[in-house]
Coordinates of C-alpha atoms in Angstrom, one line a residue:
M274 CA 159.3 66.3 56.8
P275 CA 157.0 68.3 54.8
L276 CA 153.5 68.1 55.8
L277 CA 152.4 69.5 52.6
E278 CA 153.7 72.4 50.4
E279 CA 154.7 75.1 52.8
T280 CA 152.4 77.6 51.0
T281 CA 149.4 75.4 51.6
V282 CA 149.7 74.5 55.4
P283 CA 150.3 77.1 58.2
R284 CA 154.0 76.6 59.5
E285 CA 153.1 76.4 63.2
H286 CA 151.7 72.8 62.5
P287 CA 154.1 70.1 63.7
P288 CA 155.1 67.3 61.5
T289 CA 153.4 64.7 64.2
L290 CA 149.9 65.9 65.0
P291 CA 147.7 64.6 67.8
V292 CA 144.7 64.2 65.6
V293 CA 144.0 64.2 61.9
I294 CA 140.5 64.3 60.7
I295 CA 139.7 62.8 57.2
G296 CA 136.6 64.7 55.9
N297 CA 135.4 68.1 55.9
G298 CA 131.8 67.9 56.2
P299 CA 129.5 68.7 59.1
S300 CA 131.1 65.9 61.1
G301 CA 134.7 67.1 60.7
I302 CA 133.7 70.8 61.1
C303 CA 131.9 70.1 64.4
L304 CA 134.7 68.0 65.7
S305 CA 137.2 70.8 64.7
Y306 CA 135.0 73.4 66.6
L307 CA 135.2 71.2 69.8
L308 CA 139.0 70.7 69.6
S309 CA 139.6 74.4 69.2
G310 CA 138.9 75.3 72.7
Y311 CA 135.2 75.7 72.4
K312 CA 133.7 74.2 75.4
P313 CA 129.9 73.4 76.3
Y314 CA 128.6 74.2 79.7
L315 CA 125.1 74.1 81.3
D316 CA 123.6 77.5 80.8
P317 CA 122.9 78.9 84.3
S318 CA 119.5 80.3 83.1
A319 CA 118.3 77.3 81.2
V320 CA 116.0 74.4 82.6
H321 CA 116.1 71.2 80.7
P322 CA 112.5 69.7 80.2
N323 CA 113.9 66.4 81.3
P324 CA 114.1 66.6 85.0
V325 CA 116.5 63.4 85.5
L326 CA 118.7 64.8 83.0
Y327 CA 118.5 68.3 84.3
R328 CA 119.5 67.2 87.8
K329 CA 122.6 65.4 86.5
L330 CA 123.6 68.4 84.7
Q331 CA 123.4 70.6 87.8
E332 CA 125.7 68.2 89.7
T333 CA 128.8 69.0 87.7
R334 CA 127.7 72.3 86.2
H335 CA 131.0 74.0 86.9
L336 CA 132.5 71.4 84.5
P337 CA 132.2 71.5 80.5
I338 CA 130.1 68.6 79.2
T339 CA 133.3 67.3 77.4
E340 CA 135.0 66.7 80.8
Q341 CA 132.0 64.9 82.4
D342 CA 131.1 61.2 82.3
L343 CA 129.0 61.0 79.1
E344 CA 127.7 57.4 79.9
Y345 CA 126.2 58.7 83.1
L346 CA 124.4 61.6 81.2
S347 CA 123.2 59.4 78.4
E348 CA 121.8 56.8 80.6
G349 CA 118.0 56.3 80.1
L350 CA 117.6 58.8 77.2
E351 CA 115.8 57.8 74.3
G352 CA 115.9 59.2 70.7
R353 CA 116.2 58.4 66.9
S354 CA 119.8 57.5 66.9
G355 CA 121.4 54.3 68.1
N356 CA 124.2 56.0 69.7
P357 CA 123.7 57.1 73.3
V358 CA 126.0 60.1 72.9
A359 CA 124.2 61.5 69.8
V360 CA 120.9 61.3 71.4
L361 CA 122.5 63.2 74.8
F362 CA 124.0 66.0 72.6
D363 CA 120.8 66.5 70.5
T364 CA 118.6 66.8 73.5
L365 CA 121.1 69.4 74.9
L366 CA 120.9 71.3 71.6
H367 CA 117.3 70.6 70.7
P368 CA 115.4 69.7 73.8
N369 CA 112.1 67.7 73.2
A370 CA 112.6 68.1 69.3
D371 CA 110.9 64.9 68.4
F372 CA 107.8 66.2 70.1
G373 CA 107.4 69.1 68.0
Y374 CA 108.8 71.7 70.3
E375 CA 111.6 74.3 69.4
F376 CA 113.1 75.0 72.8
P377 CA 116.4 76.9 72.8
P378 CA 119.7 74.9 73.8
V379 CA 120.6 74.5 77.4
L380 CA 124.2 75.0 76.6
Q381 CA 126.4 78.0 76.9
W382 CA 129.6 77.8 74.8
R383 CA 132.9 79.3 76.2
R384 CA 136.2 79.5 74.5
D385 CA 139.4 78.6 76.1
K386 CA 142.1 79.4 73.6
Q387 CA 144.6 77.6 75.6
Q388 CA 142.9 74.3 75.5
H389 CA 143.2 74.0 71.7
L390 CA 144.1 70.5 70.6
P391 CA 146.4 70.8 67.2
H392 CA 144.7 69.0 64.4
L393 CA 144.3 69.1 60.7
V394 CA 141.1 68.6 58.7
L395 CA 141.7 67.1 55.2
G396 CA 138.8 67.6 52.6
R397 CA 138.4 67.0 49.0
A398 CA 136.9 70.5 48.4
T399 CA 135.9 73.5 50.7
P400 CA 134.4 72.9 54.0
G401 CA 131.0 71.4 53.8
G402 CA 131.7 68.0 52.3
A403 CA 129.2 66.5 50.1
W404 CA 126.8 69.4 50.5
H405 CA 128.6 71.2 47.8
V406 CA 127.7 68.8 45.0
M407 CA 124.0 68.2 45.8
E408 CA 121.2 69.6 43.8
G409 CA 120.8 73.4 44.9
S410 CA 117.0 73.7 44.4
M411 CA 115.9 70.6 46.4
L412 CA 115.0 70.9 50.2
T413 CA 116.6 68.9 53.1
I414 CA 114.9 66.1 54.8
S415 CA 115.7 67.8 58.0
L416 CA 114.5 71.4 59.2
G417 CA 117.3 74.0 58.7
I418 CA 117.8 74.4 62.5
W419 CA 118.5 70.7 62.7
M420 CA 121.3 71.3 60.2
E421 CA 123.1 73.9 62.1
L422 CA 126.3 73.4 64.1
P423 CA 127.0 74.6 67.8
G424 CA 127.6 78.4 68.2
I425 CA 125.9 80.0 65.3
N426 CA 122.2 80.0 64.8
Y427 CA 121.3 78.8 61.1
R428 CA 118.6 81.2 60.7
D429 CA 120.5 84.2 61.7
L430 CA 123.2 83.2 59.3
T431 CA 121.2 82.3 56.2
N432 CA 117.9 84.2 56.6
N433 CA 118.3 87.3 58.7
G434 CA 116.4 85.7 61.5
K435 CA 113.2 85.5 59.4
C436 CA 111.3 82.2 59.5
R437 CA 109.8 81.1 56.4
G438 CA 106.9 79.0 57.7
V439 CA 106.4 75.4 58.8
T440 CA 106.6 73.9 55.3
N441 CA 109.5 76.1 54.1
D442 CA 111.5 76.0 57.1
R443 CA 113.6 73.2 55.5
A444 CA 116.7 74.4 53.8
T445 CA 118.3 73.9 50.2
P446 CA 121.7 72.2 49.9
E447 CA 122.8 75.5 48.6
E448 CA 121.9 77.5 51.7
I449 CA 123.5 74.4 53.9
S450 CA 126.7 74.4 52.0
S451 CA 126.9 78.3 52.5
Y452 CA 126.2 78.0 56.1
Y453 CA 129.0 75.3 56.7
R454 CA 131.7 77.3 54.6
N455 CA 130.7 80.6 56.6
Y456 CA 130.7 78.9 60.0
V457 CA 134.2 77.8 59.5
K458 CA 135.4 81.4 58.9
L459 CA 133.1 82.9 61.6
M460 CA 134.3 80.4 64.2
G461 CA 138.0 81.0 63.4
L462 CA 138.7 77.2 62.1
K463 CA 140.1 78.0 58.9
Q464 CA 143.7 77.4 60.0
N465 CA 142.7 73.8 60.8
F466 CA 141.4 73.0 57.3
V467 CA 143.4 72.1 54.2
D468 CA 141.1 71.9 51.2
N469 CA 141.4 70.0 47.7
T470 CA 143.2 67.0 49.7
Y471 CA 142.9 63.4 48.7
V472 CA 143.8 60.8 51.1
T473 CA 145.1 57.7 49.3
S474 CA 146.6 55.7 52.3
V475 CA 146.2 55.3 56.1
Q476 CA 148.2 52.8 57.9
K477 CA 149.4 52.2 61.5
L478 CA 153.2 52.3 62.0
F479 CA 154.8 50.0 64.7
R480 CA 158.2 50.1 66.1
G481 CA 160.4 47.4 64.6
P482 CA 162.8 45.0 66.5
E483 CA 165.3 46.6 69.0
G484 CA 163.8 50.1 68.4
E485 CA 165.0 50.2 64.6
G486 CA 162.4 52.4 63.4
L487 CA 158.8 52.2 62.4
E488 CA 157.3 49.5 60.3
N489 CA 153.8 49.2 58.9
G490 CA 151.7 46.1 58.6
H491 CA 152.8 45.5 55.0
G492 CA 156.7 44.8 55.4
G493 CA 157.9 48.3 56.4
L494 CA 157.8 52.0 54.9
G495 CA 159.6 51.3 51.8
E496 CA 162.2 53.5 50.3
E497 CA 159.9 56.7 49.9
G498 CA 158.4 56.1 53.4
K499 CA 161.8 55.7 55.2
G500 CA 163.0 58.9 53.6
V501 CA 159.9 60.8 54.9
Y502 CA 160.1 59.1 58.3
E503 CA 163.7 60.2 58.9
G504 CA 162.6 63.7 58.7
G505 CA 160.1 63.0 61.6
K506 CA 162.2 60.4 63.4
G507 CA 163.2 63.2 66.1
V508 CA 159.7 64.3 66.7
Y509 CA 158.6 60.9 67.4
E510 CA 161.5 59.8 69.5
G511 CA 161.1 63.1 71.5
R512 CA 157.6 61.9 72.5
E513 CA 158.6 58.4 73.1
S514 CA 159.4 58.9 76.7
E515 CA 156.0 60.1 77.3
G516 CA 154.6 56.8 76.1
V517 CA 151.8 56.3 73.3
D518 CA 148.5 57.6 74.4
E519 CA 146.3 55.2 76.1
G520 CA 144.2 53.5 73.5
G521 CA 146.6 54.6 70.8
G522 CA 147.6 51.0 70.1
G523 CA 151.4 51.2 70.2
G524 CA 152.2 53.4 67.0
L525 CA 151.6 56.3 65.0
W526 CA 149.4 56.6 61.9
E527 CA 150.9 57.4 58.6
V528 CA 148.5 59.5 56.3
R529 CA 149.4 59.7 52.6
G530 CA 147.9 61.6 49.8
Y531 CA 148.1 64.4 47.5
Q532 CA 146.7 68.0 47.3
R533 CA 145.3 69.4 44.1
V534 CA 146.6 73.0 43.4
Q535 CA 146.5 75.2 40.3
G536 CA 144.2 73.0 38.2
D537 CA 145.5 69.6 37.8
T538 CA 148.7 69.9 39.8
H539 CA 149.2 67.1 42.4
V540 CA 151.3 67.9 45.5
P541 CA 151.9 64.6 47.4
F542 CA 151.9 64.8 51.1
C543 CA 152.7 62.3 54.2
L544 CA 152.3 63.2 57.7
F545 CA 152.1 61.3 61.0
S546 CA 149.4 61.4 63.5
E547 CA 148.6 59.9 66.9
N548 CA 144.9 59.6 66.3
V549 CA 143.0 59.5 63.0
V550 CA 139.4 60.4 62.7
L551 CA 137.2 58.8 59.7
A552 CA 134.4 61.5 58.9
T553 CA 134.2 60.5 55.3
G554 CA 130.3 60.3 55.2
A555 CA 128.6 57.7 53.0
S556 CA 128.2 59.4 49.5
D557 CA 131.4 58.2 47.9
S558 CA 130.2 55.0 46.2
P559 CA 126.7 54.5 44.8
A560 CA 125.1 51.2 45.5
Q561 CA 125.0 49.0 42.2
L562 CA 122.2 46.7 41.0
S563 CA 124.9 44.2 39.6
V564 CA 122.7 43.5 36.4
E565 CA 123.5 42.9 32.8
G566 CA 124.2 46.4 31.0
E567 CA 124.5 48.6 34.1
E568 CA 127.7 50.0 32.7
L569 CA 126.1 51.1 29.6
P570 CA 126.5 55.1 29.0
F571 CA 122.6 55.8 29.6
V572 CA 122.7 54.1 33.0
F573 CA 123.6 56.7 35.9
H574 CA 123.8 56.4 39.7
S575 CA 123.4 60.3 40.4
I576 CA 120.6 62.5 40.4
S577 CA 122.9 65.2 39.1
A578 CA 123.1 63.4 35.7
L579 CA 119.3 64.0 35.3
G580 CA 119.7 67.9 36.1
L581 CA 122.5 68.0 33.5
A582 CA 120.6 66.3 30.8
V583 CA 117.7 68.8 31.5
S584 CA 120.0 71.9 31.5
R585 CA 121.5 70.8 28.3
K586 CA 118.1 70.2 26.5
K587 CA 118.9 66.4 26.0
L588 CA 115.6 65.6 27.8
G589 CA 112.2 67.0 27.2
P590 CA 108.5 66.4 27.0
N591 CA 109.2 64.4 23.7
S592 CA 111.9 62.2 25.0
D593 CA 111.4 58.4 25.7
P594 CA 110.7 57.9 29.5
V595 CA 113.3 58.1 32.2
L596 CA 113.6 55.0 34.3
I597 CA 114.2 55.9 38.0
V598 CA 115.0 52.9 40.3
G599 CA 114.6 53.0 44.0
A600 CA 112.1 54.1 46.7
G601 CA 114.1 56.4 48.9
L602 CA 114.3 60.0 49.0
S603 CA 116.8 60.4 46.1
A604 CA 114.5 58.6 43.8
A605 CA 111.7 60.8 45.0
D606 CA 113.8 63.8 44.2
A607 CA 114.4 62.5 40.8
V608 CA 110.7 61.8 40.2
L609 CA 110.0 65.5 41.2
C610 CA 112.6 66.9 38.8
A611 CA 111.4 64.9 36.0
C612 CA 107.8 65.7 36.4
N613 CA 108.6 69.4 36.8
N614 CA 110.3 69.3 33.7
N615 CA 107.3 67.5 31.8
I616 CA 109.5 64.4 31.3
S617 CA 107.8 60.8 31.3
V618 CA 108.9 58.6 34.3
L619 CA 108.9 54.9 34.8
H620 CA 109.4 54.4 38.5
A621 CA 110.6 50.9 39.5
F622 CA 111.1 49.6 43.1
R623 CA 111.2 46.3 45.0
K624 CA 108.9 46.9 47.7
H625 CA 105.0 46.8 47.8
V626 CA 103.6 50.5 48.1
D627 CA 102.2 49.7 51.5
D628 CA 105.4 48.4 53.0
P629 CA 105.8 50.0 56.3
G630 CA 109.5 50.5 55.9
L631 CA 109.1 53.1 53.1
I632 CA 110.6 56.4 54.1
F633 CA 107.3 58.3 53.2
K634 CA 105.4 56.7 56.0
Q635 CA 107.7 58.4 58.6
L636 CA 107.5 61.9 57.1
P637 CA 104.6 64.3 58.3
K638 CA 102.5 65.4 55.4
T639 CA 102.5 69.1 56.4
L640 CA 106.2 69.4 56.4
Y641 CA 107.0 67.3 53.4
P642 CA 104.1 67.7 50.8
E643 CA 106.3 67.0 47.8
Y644 CA 107.5 63.7 49.0
H645 CA 103.8 62.7 49.9
K646 CA 102.8 63.7 46.2
V647 CA 105.4 61.2 44.8
Y648 CA 104.1 58.5 47.5
H649 CA 100.6 59.3 46.2
M650 CA 101.6 58.6 42.7
M651 CA 103.6 55.5 43.5
H652 CA 100.4 54.2 45.2
S653 CA 97.7 55.3 42.7
Q654 CA 99.6 55.4 39.2
T655 CA 100.7 51.9 38.9
H656 CA 101.3 50.0 35.8
A657 CA 98.5 47.7 34.7
T658 CA 100.4 44.2 34.8
P659 CA 98.9 41.7 32.4
N660 CA 97.9 38.2 33.8
M661 CA 100.8 36.2 32.3
A662 CA 102.2 33.1 33.8
A663 CA 105.7 31.7 33.0
T664 CA 105.2 27.9 32.2
S665 CA 108.6 27.2 30.6
T666 CA 112.0 28.6 30.3
T667 CA 114.6 29.3 27.7
N668 CA 118.2 29.7 28.4
G669 CA 117.2 30.0 32.2
L670 CA 114.6 32.9 31.7
P671 CA 110.8 32.6 31.2
S672 CA 109.8 31.6 27.6
M673 CA 107.5 34.5 27.4
A674 CA 110.7 36.9 27.8
A675 CA 111.6 36.6 24.2
S676 CA 108.0 37.7 23.0
V677 CA 107.8 40.4 25.5
C678 CA 111.3 41.8 24.8
S679 CA 111.2 41.3 21.1
K680 CA 108.0 43.2 20.9
M681 CA 108.2 46.3 23.0
C682 CA 105.6 47.2 25.6
S683 CA 103.6 50.2 24.3
K684 CA 103.5 53.4 26.5
P685 CA 102.9 52.5 30.1
Q686 CA 99.3 53.0 31.0
P687 CA 98.5 53.5 34.8
T688 CA 95.8 51.4 36.2
T689 CA 93.8 54.6 37.2
N690 CA 94.0 56.4 33.7
N691 CA 92.6 59.9 34.3
M692 CA 91.6 59.3 37.9
A693 CA 93.7 58.6 40.9
A694 CA 92.6 55.6 43.3
S695 CA 91.5 58.3 45.7
G696 CA 88.9 59.7 43.2
G697 CA 91.0 62.7 42.1
P698 CA 92.8 63.6 39.1
V699 CA 96.2 62.1 38.5
L700 CA 99.1 64.4 39.6
F701 CA 101.3 63.7 36.5
P702 CA 99.7 61.6 33.7
D703 CA 103.1 60.6 32.3
Y704 CA 104.3 58.9 35.4
T705 CA 104.0 55.3 35.9
S706 CA 104.9 53.2 39.1
F707 CA 106.0 49.5 38.9
P708 CA 105.9 48.3 42.6
E709 CA 107.6 44.9 43.3
H710 CA 109.7 45.1 40.2
C711 CA 113.4 44.7 39.8
V712 CA 115.6 45.5 36.8
E713 CA 116.4 42.2 34.8
S714 CA 118.8 44.0 32.3
F715 CA 119.8 47.2 30.3
Q716 CA 120.2 46.6 26.7
P717 CA 122.5 48.5 24.3
D718 CA 119.5 49.8 22.2
M719 CA 118.2 51.9 25.1
K720 CA 115.8 49.2 26.3
C721 CA 115.3 48.3 29.9
V722 CA 113.6 44.9 31.1
L723 CA 111.7 45.0 34.2
Q724 CA 110.9 41.6 36.1
G725 CA 107.7 41.7 38.2
N726 CA 105.6 38.8 39.5
N727 CA 105.5 36.3 36.6
S728 CA 106.1 38.9 34.1
L729 CA 108.9 40.5 32.1
K730 CA 108.5 43.8 30.6
A731 CA 110.6 45.8 28.2
F732 CA 110.6 49.5 27.5
K733 CA 112.5 52.0 25.6
I734 CA 114.0 54.6 27.7
S735 CA 116.1 57.9 27.3
M736 CA 118.1 57.2 30.5
A737 CA 118.3 55.3 33.7
L738 CA 118.9 56.6 37.3
V739 CA 119.8 53.8 39.8
L740 CA 119.4 55.6 43.0
I741 CA 119.3 52.7 45.8
G742 CA 121.7 54.1 48.3
T743 CA 125.4 54.7 48.7
H744 CA 128.4 53.0 50.5
P745 CA 131.5 54.5 52.0
N746 CA 134.6 54.2 50.2
L747 CA 137.5 53.6 52.6
F748 CA 139.8 52.4 49.9
F749 CA 142.8 54.2 51.8
L750 CA 142.5 51.5 54.6
K751 CA 143.6 48.0 54.5
G752 CA 140.9 45.6 53.2
Q753 CA 138.9 48.8 52.3
G754 CA 138.2 49.1 56.0
Q755 CA 136.0 45.9 56.2
Y756 CA 137.9 44.6 59.2
L757 CA 136.5 47.5 61.1
G758 CA 132.7 46.7 60.8
L759 CA 130.4 44.9 63.1
D760 CA 130.6 41.9 60.8
P761 CA 134.3 41.9 59.4
T762 CA 133.4 39.6 56.9
K763 CA 131.1 41.9 55.0
P764 CA 131.9 45.5 53.4
I765 CA 131.1 48.5 55.5
S766 CA 127.5 49.7 55.1
C767 CA 125.9 52.5 57.2
K768 CA 122.8 50.6 57.7
Q769 CA 123.6 47.0 57.6
N770 CA 127.3 47.0 58.9
P771 CA 128.6 50.3 60.5
V772 CA 132.0 50.6 61.8
D773 CA 132.1 49.0 65.3
V774 CA 133.1 51.7 67.7
H775 CA 133.0 52.2 71.5
P776 CA 129.5 53.7 72.2
Y777 CA 130.9 56.7 74.3
T778 CA 134.2 57.5 72.7
F779 CA 133.7 56.5 69.1
E780 CA 137.1 54.6 69.0
C781 CA 137.2 51.7 66.7
T782 CA 137.0 48.4 68.7
K783 CA 139.2 46.8 66.1
D784 CA 142.0 49.4 65.8
P785 CA 142.7 51.7 68.8
G786 CA 143.7 55.3 67.9
L787 CA 141.3 55.3 65.0
F788 CA 137.9 56.8 65.4
A789 CA 134.9 57.0 63.2
M790 CA 131.6 59.3 63.3
G791 CA 128.8 60.2 61.1
P792 CA 127.2 57.9 58.6
L793 CA 130.1 55.4 59.2
V794 CA 128.8 54.6 62.7
G795 CA 125.0 54.8 61.5
D796 CA 124.2 58.6 62.2
N797 CA 123.1 59.7 58.8
F798 CA 121.5 62.9 60.0
V799 CA 123.5 66.1 60.8
R800 CA 121.2 66.4 63.9
F801 CA 122.9 63.2 65.4
L802 CA 126.3 63.2 64.0
K803 CA 127.3 66.1 66.2
G804 CA 127.2 63.4 68.9
G805 CA 130.2 61.7 67.4
A806 CA 132.0 64.8 67.8
L807 CA 131.2 65.3 71.3
G808 CA 132.3 61.7 72.2
I809 CA 135.5 61.9 70.2
A810 CA 136.5 65.4 71.5
S811 CA 135.8 64.2 75.1
C812 CA 137.8 61.2 74.6
L813 CA 140.9 63.1 73.2
L814 CA 140.9 66.1 75.4
K815 CA 140.8 63.8 78.3
R816 CA 143.4 61.5 77.0
L817 CA 145.8 64.1 75.6
K818 CA 145.4 66.4 78.6
K819 CA 147.1 63.9 80.8
K820 CA 150.1 63.9 78.2
G821 CA 150.4 67.6 78.0
K822 CA 149.7 67.8 74.5
L823 CA 147.2 70.8 74.5
I824 CA 148.6 74.1 73.3
A825 CA 148.9 75.2 76.9
E826 CA 147.6 74.2 80.4
G827 CA 146.1 76.7 82.9
G828 CA 145.2 80.0 82.5
G829 CA 141.4 79.5 82.7
V830 CA 138.7 80.7 80.4
D831 CA 139.2 83.8 78.5
G832 CA 135.7 85.0 79.0
E833 CA 134.9 84.8 75.6
F834 CA 131.1 83.5 75.5
I835 CA 129.4 82.1 72.2

């Protein structure tokens, strides 16, 4: 049973693996680190500032954190994540970070190479995930040190240990992607990673009647699947006497897909795994407005389209305005990109500028001056809305729509003209915000129609960027994984409907043997998604150690300290 082509996967990998991780971003990388024999112990020389947690850590200081009771350690801790293990791991790696301190970690990492748990990490590109496709010149929302993974200091690897100051201690996506790529190499994890792989199907296989083989939930493996299964049948039956791992749900997972090699050549693969971890992130599918004309060629859902248009000289100071829809950080990044290139901007968003839920209100001004610049413009350079009331409708729309849309609005004029609301000059005269507005439609003649309170406005634009968030794409699971959510009647959403997992093991409550981490369970920041890696690694190492499925038992720690 070929796992992949022999030239792409090390020969030592068995055809049936204990763990397959889908996604090679920071979530998958951190989990691979913890499954590769790296164990976190309490540093004998460290004192945690939380006396209760420190006392608990001292009680079992001879054991690695992965072998301790995570629920007991997490009890009573508070932080910015709703997942208790994420808060625990964060305070061990960055004690009192939320209070502005930069204390060293209280963990000491030791590597026990005999405790390696065989696994594969499947990713669409090189290790680093979505960080490779982000705009390289922008700064991360998190500090660079919060983006680091266990064992290697971010500053040591990217900046030769030199701190760039409070404002500039954030990182560019280019720096972060380089850090993750080098991390995999330096920590000896490369053999666990298979790049350029696209997973197309993940389904659980169950033993059929009278032990006649494995079947999936869709009526069996089919001819191709049966052929693949025959090749691995001996492996599965060889482990049958041990029983399926506790929590494994009574079967194996079949993972299918293809690997892109040498250009557009696709090599299909099929493998079996006792456990599957979803570490796919949340940037696969941009959120849609679902309005008329959203499919037109001048409407985009990625900020990269703006950068590409600027680099190709398709946009400039004399272009029609760019419409940016959204009030999050991606929209703010697009505003900054356009302003820095002297491109006129129309910025529409549904919330009021003083809405307490706006992300800008949660960011310190000294650390995020560029985002507060955007927020200042959103607040002070709003469009002058005429006092027009809709008194009748035509074809379901206000009757004034025809006059407004047939006669284009003139170039938008901010209410403040040359002076901001604060009394100072406007930051960028060709920027106009439209609070409490939504897009009514896009028209083929490069027009957009915005709907506000009792008014419709039409503008000629050069392009539109709809940046209102993203959704995970779990198309390879049955029903696109919707059954895994807290509300199985709704699609998976990182904020509104995350995957329902056990709080300390991150195992899906609806499908044992399937795990989820990172944005899929609500942890959108690298700082906290590492907690998912700790919970999953602790669960799997404890569970599979009972079955003797680690590389070897005994032998002790080899003395290699990280």
